[in-house]
PDB file of C-alpha atoms in Angstrom:
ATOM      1  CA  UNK A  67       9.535  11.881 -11.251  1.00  0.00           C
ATOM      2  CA  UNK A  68      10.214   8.018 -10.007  1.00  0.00           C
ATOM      3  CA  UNK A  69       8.405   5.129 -11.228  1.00  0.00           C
ATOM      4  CA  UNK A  70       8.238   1.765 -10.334  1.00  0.00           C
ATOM      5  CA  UNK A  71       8.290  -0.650 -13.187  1.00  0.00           C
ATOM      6  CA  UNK A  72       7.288  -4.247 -12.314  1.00  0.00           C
ATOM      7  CA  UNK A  73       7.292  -7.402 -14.053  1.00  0.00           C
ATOM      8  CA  UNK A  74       4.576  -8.717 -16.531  1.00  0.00           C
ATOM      9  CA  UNK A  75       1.659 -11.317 -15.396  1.00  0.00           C
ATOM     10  CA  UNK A  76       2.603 -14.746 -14.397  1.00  0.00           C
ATOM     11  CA  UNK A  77       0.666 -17.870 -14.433  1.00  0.00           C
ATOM     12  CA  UNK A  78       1.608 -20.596 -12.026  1.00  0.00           C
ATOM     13  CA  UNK A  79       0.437 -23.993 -11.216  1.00  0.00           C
ATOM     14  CA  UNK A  80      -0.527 -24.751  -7.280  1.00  0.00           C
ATOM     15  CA  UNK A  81       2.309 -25.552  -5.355  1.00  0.00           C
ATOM     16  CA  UNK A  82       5.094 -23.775  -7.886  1.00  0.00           C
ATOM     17  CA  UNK A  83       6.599 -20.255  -6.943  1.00  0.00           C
ATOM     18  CA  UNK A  84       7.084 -16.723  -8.543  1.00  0.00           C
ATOM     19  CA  UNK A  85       9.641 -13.861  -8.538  1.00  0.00           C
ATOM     20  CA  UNK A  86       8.214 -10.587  -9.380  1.00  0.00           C
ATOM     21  CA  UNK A  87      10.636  -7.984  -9.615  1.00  0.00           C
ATOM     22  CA  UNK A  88      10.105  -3.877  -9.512  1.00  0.00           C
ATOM     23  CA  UNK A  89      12.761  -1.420 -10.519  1.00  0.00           C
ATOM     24  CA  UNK A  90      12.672   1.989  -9.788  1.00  0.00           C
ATOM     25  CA  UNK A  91      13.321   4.318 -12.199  1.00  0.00           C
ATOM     26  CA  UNK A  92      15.119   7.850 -11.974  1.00  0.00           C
ATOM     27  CA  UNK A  93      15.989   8.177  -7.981  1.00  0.00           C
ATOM     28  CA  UNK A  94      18.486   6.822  -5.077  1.00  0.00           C
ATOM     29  CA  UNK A  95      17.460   3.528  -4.757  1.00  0.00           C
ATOM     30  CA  UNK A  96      19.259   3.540  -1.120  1.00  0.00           C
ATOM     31  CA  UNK A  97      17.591   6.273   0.153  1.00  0.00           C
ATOM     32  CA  UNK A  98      13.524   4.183   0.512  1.00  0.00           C
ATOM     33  CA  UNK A  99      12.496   1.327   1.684  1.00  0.00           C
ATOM     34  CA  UNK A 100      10.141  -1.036  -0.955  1.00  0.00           C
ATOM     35  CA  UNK A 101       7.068  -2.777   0.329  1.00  0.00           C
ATOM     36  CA  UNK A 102       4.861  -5.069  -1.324  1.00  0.00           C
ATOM     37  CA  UNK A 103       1.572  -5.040  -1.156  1.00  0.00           C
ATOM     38  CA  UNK A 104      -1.355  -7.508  -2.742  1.00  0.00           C
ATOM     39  CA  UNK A 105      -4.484  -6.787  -3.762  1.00  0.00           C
ATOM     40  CA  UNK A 106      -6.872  -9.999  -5.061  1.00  0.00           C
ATOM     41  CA  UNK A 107      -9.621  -9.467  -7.291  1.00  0.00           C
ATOM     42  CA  UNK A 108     -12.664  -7.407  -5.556  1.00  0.00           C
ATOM     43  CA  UNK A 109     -10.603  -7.402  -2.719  1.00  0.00           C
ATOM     44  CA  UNK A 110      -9.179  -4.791  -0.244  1.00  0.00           C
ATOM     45  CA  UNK A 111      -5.208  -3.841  -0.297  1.00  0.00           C
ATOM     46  CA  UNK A 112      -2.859  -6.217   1.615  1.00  0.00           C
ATOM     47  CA  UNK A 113       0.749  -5.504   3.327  1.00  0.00           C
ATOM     48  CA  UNK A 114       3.476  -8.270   2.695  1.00  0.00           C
ATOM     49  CA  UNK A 115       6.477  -6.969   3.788  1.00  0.00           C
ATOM     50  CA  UNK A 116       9.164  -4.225   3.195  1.00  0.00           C
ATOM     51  CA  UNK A 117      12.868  -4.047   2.206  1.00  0.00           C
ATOM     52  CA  UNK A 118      15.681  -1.302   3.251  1.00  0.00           C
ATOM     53  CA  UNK A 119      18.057  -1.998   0.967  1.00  0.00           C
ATOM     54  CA  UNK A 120      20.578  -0.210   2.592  1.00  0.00           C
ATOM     55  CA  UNK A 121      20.709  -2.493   5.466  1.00  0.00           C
ATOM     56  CA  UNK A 122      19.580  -5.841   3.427  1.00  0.00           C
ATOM     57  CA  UNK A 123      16.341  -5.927   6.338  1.00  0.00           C
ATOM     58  CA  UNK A 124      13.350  -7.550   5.224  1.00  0.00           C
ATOM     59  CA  UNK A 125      10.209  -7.610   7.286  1.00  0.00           C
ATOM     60  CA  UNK A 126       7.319  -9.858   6.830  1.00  0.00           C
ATOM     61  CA  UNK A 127       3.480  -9.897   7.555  1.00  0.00           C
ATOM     62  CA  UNK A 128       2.508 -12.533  10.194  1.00  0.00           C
ATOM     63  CA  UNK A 129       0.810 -14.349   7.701  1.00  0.00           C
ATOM     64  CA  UNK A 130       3.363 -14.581   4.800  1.00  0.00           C
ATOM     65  CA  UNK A 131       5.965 -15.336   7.164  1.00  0.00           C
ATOM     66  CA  UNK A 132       8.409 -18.809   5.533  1.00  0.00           C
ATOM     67  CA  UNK A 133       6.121 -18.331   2.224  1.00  0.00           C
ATOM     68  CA  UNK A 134       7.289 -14.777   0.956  1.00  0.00           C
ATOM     69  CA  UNK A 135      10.626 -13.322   0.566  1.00  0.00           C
ATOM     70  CA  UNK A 136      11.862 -10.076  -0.566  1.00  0.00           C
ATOM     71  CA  UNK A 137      15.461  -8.932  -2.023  1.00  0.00           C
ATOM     72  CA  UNK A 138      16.812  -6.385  -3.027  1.00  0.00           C
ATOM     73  CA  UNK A 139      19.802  -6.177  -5.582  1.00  0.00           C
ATOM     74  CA  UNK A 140      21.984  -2.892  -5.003  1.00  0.00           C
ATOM     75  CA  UNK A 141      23.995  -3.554  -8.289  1.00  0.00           C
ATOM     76  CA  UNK A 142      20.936  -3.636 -10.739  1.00  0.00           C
ATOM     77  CA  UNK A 143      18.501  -1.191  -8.068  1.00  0.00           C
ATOM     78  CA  UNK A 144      15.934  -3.859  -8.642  1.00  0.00           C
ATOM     79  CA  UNK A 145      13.446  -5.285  -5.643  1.00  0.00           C
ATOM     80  CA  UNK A 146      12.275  -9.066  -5.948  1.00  0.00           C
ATOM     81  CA  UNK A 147       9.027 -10.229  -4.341  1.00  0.00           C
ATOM     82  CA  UNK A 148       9.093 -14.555  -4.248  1.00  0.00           C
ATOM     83  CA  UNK A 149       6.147 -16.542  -2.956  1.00  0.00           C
ATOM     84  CA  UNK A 150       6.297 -20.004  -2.980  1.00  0.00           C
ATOM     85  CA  UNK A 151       3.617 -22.457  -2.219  1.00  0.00           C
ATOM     86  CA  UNK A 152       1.200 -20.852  -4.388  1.00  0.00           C
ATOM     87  CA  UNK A 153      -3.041 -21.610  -3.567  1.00  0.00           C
ATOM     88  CA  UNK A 154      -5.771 -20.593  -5.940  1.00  0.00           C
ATOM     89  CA  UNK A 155      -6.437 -17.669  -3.189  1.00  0.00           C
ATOM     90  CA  UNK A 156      -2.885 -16.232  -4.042  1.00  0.00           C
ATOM     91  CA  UNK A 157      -4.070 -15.205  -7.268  1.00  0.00           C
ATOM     92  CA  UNK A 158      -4.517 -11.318  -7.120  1.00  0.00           C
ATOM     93  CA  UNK A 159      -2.485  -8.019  -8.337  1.00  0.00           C
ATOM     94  CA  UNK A 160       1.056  -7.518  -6.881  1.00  0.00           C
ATOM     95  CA  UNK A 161       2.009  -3.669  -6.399  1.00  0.00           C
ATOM     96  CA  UNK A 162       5.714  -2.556  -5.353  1.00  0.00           C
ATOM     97  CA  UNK A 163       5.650   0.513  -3.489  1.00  0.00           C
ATOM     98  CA  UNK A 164       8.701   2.981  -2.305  1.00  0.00           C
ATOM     99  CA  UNK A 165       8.302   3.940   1.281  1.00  0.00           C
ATOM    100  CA  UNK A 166      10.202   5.616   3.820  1.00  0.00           C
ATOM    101  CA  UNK A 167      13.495   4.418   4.796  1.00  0.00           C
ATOM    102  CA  UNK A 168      13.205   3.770   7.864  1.00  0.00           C
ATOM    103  CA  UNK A 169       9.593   3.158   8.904  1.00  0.00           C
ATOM    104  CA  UNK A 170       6.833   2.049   6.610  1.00  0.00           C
ATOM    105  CA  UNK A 171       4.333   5.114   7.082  1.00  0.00           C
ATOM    106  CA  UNK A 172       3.928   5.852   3.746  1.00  0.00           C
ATOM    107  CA  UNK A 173       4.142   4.106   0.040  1.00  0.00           C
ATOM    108  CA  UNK A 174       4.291   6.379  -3.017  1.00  0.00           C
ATOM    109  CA  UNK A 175       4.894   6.114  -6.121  1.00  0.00           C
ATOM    110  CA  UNK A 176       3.786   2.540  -6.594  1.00  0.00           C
ATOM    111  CA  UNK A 177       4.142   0.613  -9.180  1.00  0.00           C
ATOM    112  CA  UNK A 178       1.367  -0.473 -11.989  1.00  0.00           C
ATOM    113  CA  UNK A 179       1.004  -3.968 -10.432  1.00  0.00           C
ATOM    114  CA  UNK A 180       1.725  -7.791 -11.916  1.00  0.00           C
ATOM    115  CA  UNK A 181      -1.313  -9.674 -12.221  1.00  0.00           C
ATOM    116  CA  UNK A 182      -0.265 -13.217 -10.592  1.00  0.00           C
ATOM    117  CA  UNK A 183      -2.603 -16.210 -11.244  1.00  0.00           C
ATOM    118  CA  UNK A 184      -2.383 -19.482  -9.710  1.00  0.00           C
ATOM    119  CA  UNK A 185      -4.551 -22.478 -11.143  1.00  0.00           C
ATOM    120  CA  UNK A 186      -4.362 -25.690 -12.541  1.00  0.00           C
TER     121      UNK A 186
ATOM    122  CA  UNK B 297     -11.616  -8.973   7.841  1.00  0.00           C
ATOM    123  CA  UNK B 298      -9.051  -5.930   7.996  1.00  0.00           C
ATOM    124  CA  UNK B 299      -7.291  -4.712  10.774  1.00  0.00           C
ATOM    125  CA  UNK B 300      -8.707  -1.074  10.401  1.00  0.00           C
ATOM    126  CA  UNK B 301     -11.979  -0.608   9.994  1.00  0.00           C
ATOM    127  CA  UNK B 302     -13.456   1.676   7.203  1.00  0.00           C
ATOM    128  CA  UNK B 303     -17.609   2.232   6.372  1.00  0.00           C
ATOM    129  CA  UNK B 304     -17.821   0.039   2.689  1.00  0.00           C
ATOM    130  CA  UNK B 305     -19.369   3.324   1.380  1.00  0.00           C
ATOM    131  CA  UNK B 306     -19.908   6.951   0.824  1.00  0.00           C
ATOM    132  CA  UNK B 307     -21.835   8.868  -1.063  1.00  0.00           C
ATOM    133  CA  UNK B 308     -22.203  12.865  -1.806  1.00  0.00           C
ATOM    134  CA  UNK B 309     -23.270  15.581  -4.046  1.00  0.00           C
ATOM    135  CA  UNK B 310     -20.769  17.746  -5.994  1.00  0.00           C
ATOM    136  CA  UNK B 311     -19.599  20.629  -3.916  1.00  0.00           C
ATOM    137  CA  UNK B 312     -20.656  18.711  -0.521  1.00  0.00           C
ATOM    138  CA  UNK B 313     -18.332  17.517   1.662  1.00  0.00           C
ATOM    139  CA  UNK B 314     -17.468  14.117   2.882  1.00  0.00           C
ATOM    140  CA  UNK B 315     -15.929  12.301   5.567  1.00  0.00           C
ATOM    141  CA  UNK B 316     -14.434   8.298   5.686  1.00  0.00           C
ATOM    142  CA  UNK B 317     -13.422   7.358   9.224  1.00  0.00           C
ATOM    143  CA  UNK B 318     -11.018   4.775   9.812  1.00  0.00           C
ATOM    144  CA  UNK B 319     -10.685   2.890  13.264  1.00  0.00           C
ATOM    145  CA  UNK B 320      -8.458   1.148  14.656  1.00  0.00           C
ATOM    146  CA  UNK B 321      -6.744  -0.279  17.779  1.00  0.00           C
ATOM    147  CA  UNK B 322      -3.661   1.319  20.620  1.00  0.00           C
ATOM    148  CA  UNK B 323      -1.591  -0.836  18.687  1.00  0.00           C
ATOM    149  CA  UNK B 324      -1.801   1.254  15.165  1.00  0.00           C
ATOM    150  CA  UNK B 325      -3.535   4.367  15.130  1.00  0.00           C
ATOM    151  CA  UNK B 326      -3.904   4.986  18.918  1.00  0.00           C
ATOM    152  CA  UNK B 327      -0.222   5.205  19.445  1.00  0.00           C
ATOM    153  CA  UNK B 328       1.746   6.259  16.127  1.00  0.00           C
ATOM    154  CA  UNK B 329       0.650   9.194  14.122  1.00  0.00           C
ATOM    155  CA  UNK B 330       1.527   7.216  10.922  1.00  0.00           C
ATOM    156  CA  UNK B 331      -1.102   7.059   9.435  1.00  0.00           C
ATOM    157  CA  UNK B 332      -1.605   7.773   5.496  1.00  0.00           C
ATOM    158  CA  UNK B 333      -4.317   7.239   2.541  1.00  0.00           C
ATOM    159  CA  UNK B 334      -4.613   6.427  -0.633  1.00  0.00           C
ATOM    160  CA  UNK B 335      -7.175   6.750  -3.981  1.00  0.00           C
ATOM    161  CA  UNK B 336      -7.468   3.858  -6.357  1.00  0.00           C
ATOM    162  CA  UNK B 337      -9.160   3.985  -9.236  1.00  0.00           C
ATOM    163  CA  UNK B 338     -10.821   0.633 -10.724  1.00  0.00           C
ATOM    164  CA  UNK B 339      -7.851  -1.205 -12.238  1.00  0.00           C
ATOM    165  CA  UNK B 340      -5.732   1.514 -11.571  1.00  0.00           C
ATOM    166  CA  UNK B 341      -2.482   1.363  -8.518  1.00  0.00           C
ATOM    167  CA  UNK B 342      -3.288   3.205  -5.875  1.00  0.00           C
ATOM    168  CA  UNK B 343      -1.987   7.178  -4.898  1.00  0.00           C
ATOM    169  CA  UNK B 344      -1.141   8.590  -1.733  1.00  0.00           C
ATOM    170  CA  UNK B 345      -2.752  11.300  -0.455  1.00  0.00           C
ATOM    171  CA  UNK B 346      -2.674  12.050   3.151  1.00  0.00           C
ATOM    172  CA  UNK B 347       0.176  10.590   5.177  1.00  0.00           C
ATOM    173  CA  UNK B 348       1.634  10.737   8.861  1.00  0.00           C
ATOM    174  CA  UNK B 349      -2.471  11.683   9.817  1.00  0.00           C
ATOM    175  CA  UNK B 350      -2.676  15.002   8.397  1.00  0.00           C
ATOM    176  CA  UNK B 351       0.419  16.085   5.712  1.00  0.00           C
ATOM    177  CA  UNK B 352      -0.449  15.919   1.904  1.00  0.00           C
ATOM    178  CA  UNK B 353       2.290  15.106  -0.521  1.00  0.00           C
ATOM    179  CA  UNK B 354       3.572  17.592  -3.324  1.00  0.00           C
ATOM    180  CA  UNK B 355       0.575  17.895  -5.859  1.00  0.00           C
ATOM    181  CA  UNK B 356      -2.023  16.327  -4.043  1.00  0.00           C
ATOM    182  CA  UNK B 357      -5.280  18.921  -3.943  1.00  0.00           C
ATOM    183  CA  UNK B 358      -5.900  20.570  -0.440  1.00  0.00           C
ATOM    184  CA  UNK B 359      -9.245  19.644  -0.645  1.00  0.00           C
ATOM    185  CA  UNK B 360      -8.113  16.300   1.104  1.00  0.00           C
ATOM    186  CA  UNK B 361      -7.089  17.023   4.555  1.00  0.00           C
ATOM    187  CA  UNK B 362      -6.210  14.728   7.446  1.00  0.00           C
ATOM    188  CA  UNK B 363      -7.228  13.795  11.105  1.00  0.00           C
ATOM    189  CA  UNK B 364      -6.777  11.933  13.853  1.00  0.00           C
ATOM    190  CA  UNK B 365      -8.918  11.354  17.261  1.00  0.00           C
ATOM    191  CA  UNK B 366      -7.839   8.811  19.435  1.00  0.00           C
ATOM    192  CA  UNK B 367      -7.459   5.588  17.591  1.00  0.00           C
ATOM    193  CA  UNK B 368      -9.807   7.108  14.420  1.00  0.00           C
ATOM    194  CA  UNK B 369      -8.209   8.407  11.693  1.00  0.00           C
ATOM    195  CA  UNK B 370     -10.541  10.627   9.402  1.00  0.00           C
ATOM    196  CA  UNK B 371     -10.249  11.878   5.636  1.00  0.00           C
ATOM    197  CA  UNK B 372     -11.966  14.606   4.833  1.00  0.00           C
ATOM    198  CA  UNK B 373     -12.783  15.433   1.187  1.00  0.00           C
ATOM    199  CA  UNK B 374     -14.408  19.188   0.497  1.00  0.00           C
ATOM    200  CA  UNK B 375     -15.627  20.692  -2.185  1.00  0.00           C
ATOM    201  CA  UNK B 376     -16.787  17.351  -3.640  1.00  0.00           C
ATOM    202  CA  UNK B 377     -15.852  16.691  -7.050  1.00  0.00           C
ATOM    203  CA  UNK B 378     -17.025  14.159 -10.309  1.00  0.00           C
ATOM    204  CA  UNK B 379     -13.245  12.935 -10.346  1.00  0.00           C
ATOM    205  CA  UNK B 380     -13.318  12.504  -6.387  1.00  0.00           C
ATOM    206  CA  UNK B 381     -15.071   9.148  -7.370  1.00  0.00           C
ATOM    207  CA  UNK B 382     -12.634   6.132  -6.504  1.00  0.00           C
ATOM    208  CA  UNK B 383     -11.905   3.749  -3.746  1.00  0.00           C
ATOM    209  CA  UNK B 384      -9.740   5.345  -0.577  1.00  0.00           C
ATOM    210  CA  UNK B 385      -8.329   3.367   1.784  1.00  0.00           C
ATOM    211  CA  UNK B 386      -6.539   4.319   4.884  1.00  0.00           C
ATOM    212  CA  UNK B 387      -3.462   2.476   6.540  1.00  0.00           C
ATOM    213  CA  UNK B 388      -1.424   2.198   9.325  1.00  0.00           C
ATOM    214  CA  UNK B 389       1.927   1.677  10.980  1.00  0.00           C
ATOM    215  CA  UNK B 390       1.720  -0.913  14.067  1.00  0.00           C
ATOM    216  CA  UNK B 391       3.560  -2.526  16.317  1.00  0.00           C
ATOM    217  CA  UNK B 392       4.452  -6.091  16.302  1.00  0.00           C
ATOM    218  CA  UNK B 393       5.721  -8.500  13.212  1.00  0.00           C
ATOM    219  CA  UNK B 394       2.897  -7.272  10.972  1.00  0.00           C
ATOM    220  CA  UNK B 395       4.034  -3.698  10.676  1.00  0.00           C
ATOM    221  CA  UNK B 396       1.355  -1.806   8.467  1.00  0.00           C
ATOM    222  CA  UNK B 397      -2.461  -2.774   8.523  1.00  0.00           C
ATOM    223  CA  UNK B 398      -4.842  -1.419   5.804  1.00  0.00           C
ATOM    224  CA  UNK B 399      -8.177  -0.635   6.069  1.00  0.00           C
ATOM    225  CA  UNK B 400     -10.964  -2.524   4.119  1.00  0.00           C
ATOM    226  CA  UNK B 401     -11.412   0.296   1.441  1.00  0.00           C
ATOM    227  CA  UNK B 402     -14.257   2.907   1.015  1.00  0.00           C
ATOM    228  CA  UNK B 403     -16.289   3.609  -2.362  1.00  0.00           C
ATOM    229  CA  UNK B 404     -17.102   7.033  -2.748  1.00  0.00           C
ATOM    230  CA  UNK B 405     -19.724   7.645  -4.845  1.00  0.00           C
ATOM    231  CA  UNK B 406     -20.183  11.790  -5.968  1.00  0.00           C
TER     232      UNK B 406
END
């Protein structure tokens, strides 16, 4: 059975960046796409955007667009997740999630999540 | 505020059953049957359990079942059970740069 394992917590300063990564474990990393999805604390789940590694596409939500960008390493079978320009209100749990390969309709496994948290 | 909308909360007796709507717009769920949901326990990632409206993945009990009226999706859980107590949350694809929406989350209470 896949997992996702992700990166440990971070702690950033405003205005700074972060790379969280996620690396499936145990299946054909070309055959999914890998979305990322936030959730901050108390909050509802959030879609940032989606990778098909195969074709090196990213997509981005509207409102992550120039802040967030996802990559995916074919060599290593690893997915990155960067977001610069980190605020206070970034500060929330990351998840990586494998997802069709073609459209997004559906994210499972996902991974145990990176706790990100951005103060001063 | 979300792009689908879901009720905040839901409560039932063991053995009832229960229903979470989730409503959305003819750019999501009125026009692509892509929609899925998922259980999330507190501090916990979350599962799938229904996806493309009304399919459940390997494993996943058949008490949960899957529907889809219009633009409202609906999960259905039966035979309501102590465990069934978690956070669901529907989603869906859409059209346009933002190309999955989520639903605000439901607390089920049993």
């Amino acid at each position: 059975q896949v997992q996702l394992v992700q990166s440990g917590a971070e702690v950033k300063k405003p205005g700074s960046s972060v790379k969280v990564s996620c690396k499936p474990a145990g299946d054909s990393f070309s055959s999914y796409g890998f979305t990322w999805v936030r959730q901050a604390p108390g909050q509802g789940l959030e879609w940032m955007g989606r990778i098909i590694p195969m074709l090196d596409v990213a997509d981005y939500a509207q409102k992550f667009q120039g802040r967030v960008t996802i990559t995916a390493n074919k060599s290593t079978t690893t997915v990155y997740m960067e977001l610069s320009s980190l605020k206070s209100d970034d500060t929330a749990v990351y998840f990586c999630a494998r997802g069709g390969q073609w459209l997004p309709n559906w994210f499972d496994p996902w991974g145990q999540g990176t706790l990100l948290i951005v103060s001063s | 505020q979300s792009a689908l909308t879901q009720p905040a909360s839901v409560s039932g007796s063991p053995g009832q059953s229960i229903i979470i709507s989730c409503t959305g717009t003819s750019s999501d769920i009125g026009t692509y049957n892509y929609v899925s949901w998922y259980q999330q326990y507190p501090g916990k990632a979350p599962k799938l359990i229904i996806y493309d409206v009304s399919r459940r993945p390997s494993g996943v009990s058949p008490r949960f079942s899957g529907s889809k009226s219009g633009s409202t999706a609906s999960l259905t859980i039966s035979g309501l059970q102590a465990e069934d107590e978690a956070d669901y949350y529907c989603s869906s694809y859409r059209s346009g740069s933002t190309l999955v929406v989520f639903g605000g989350g439901t607390k089920l209470t049993v």
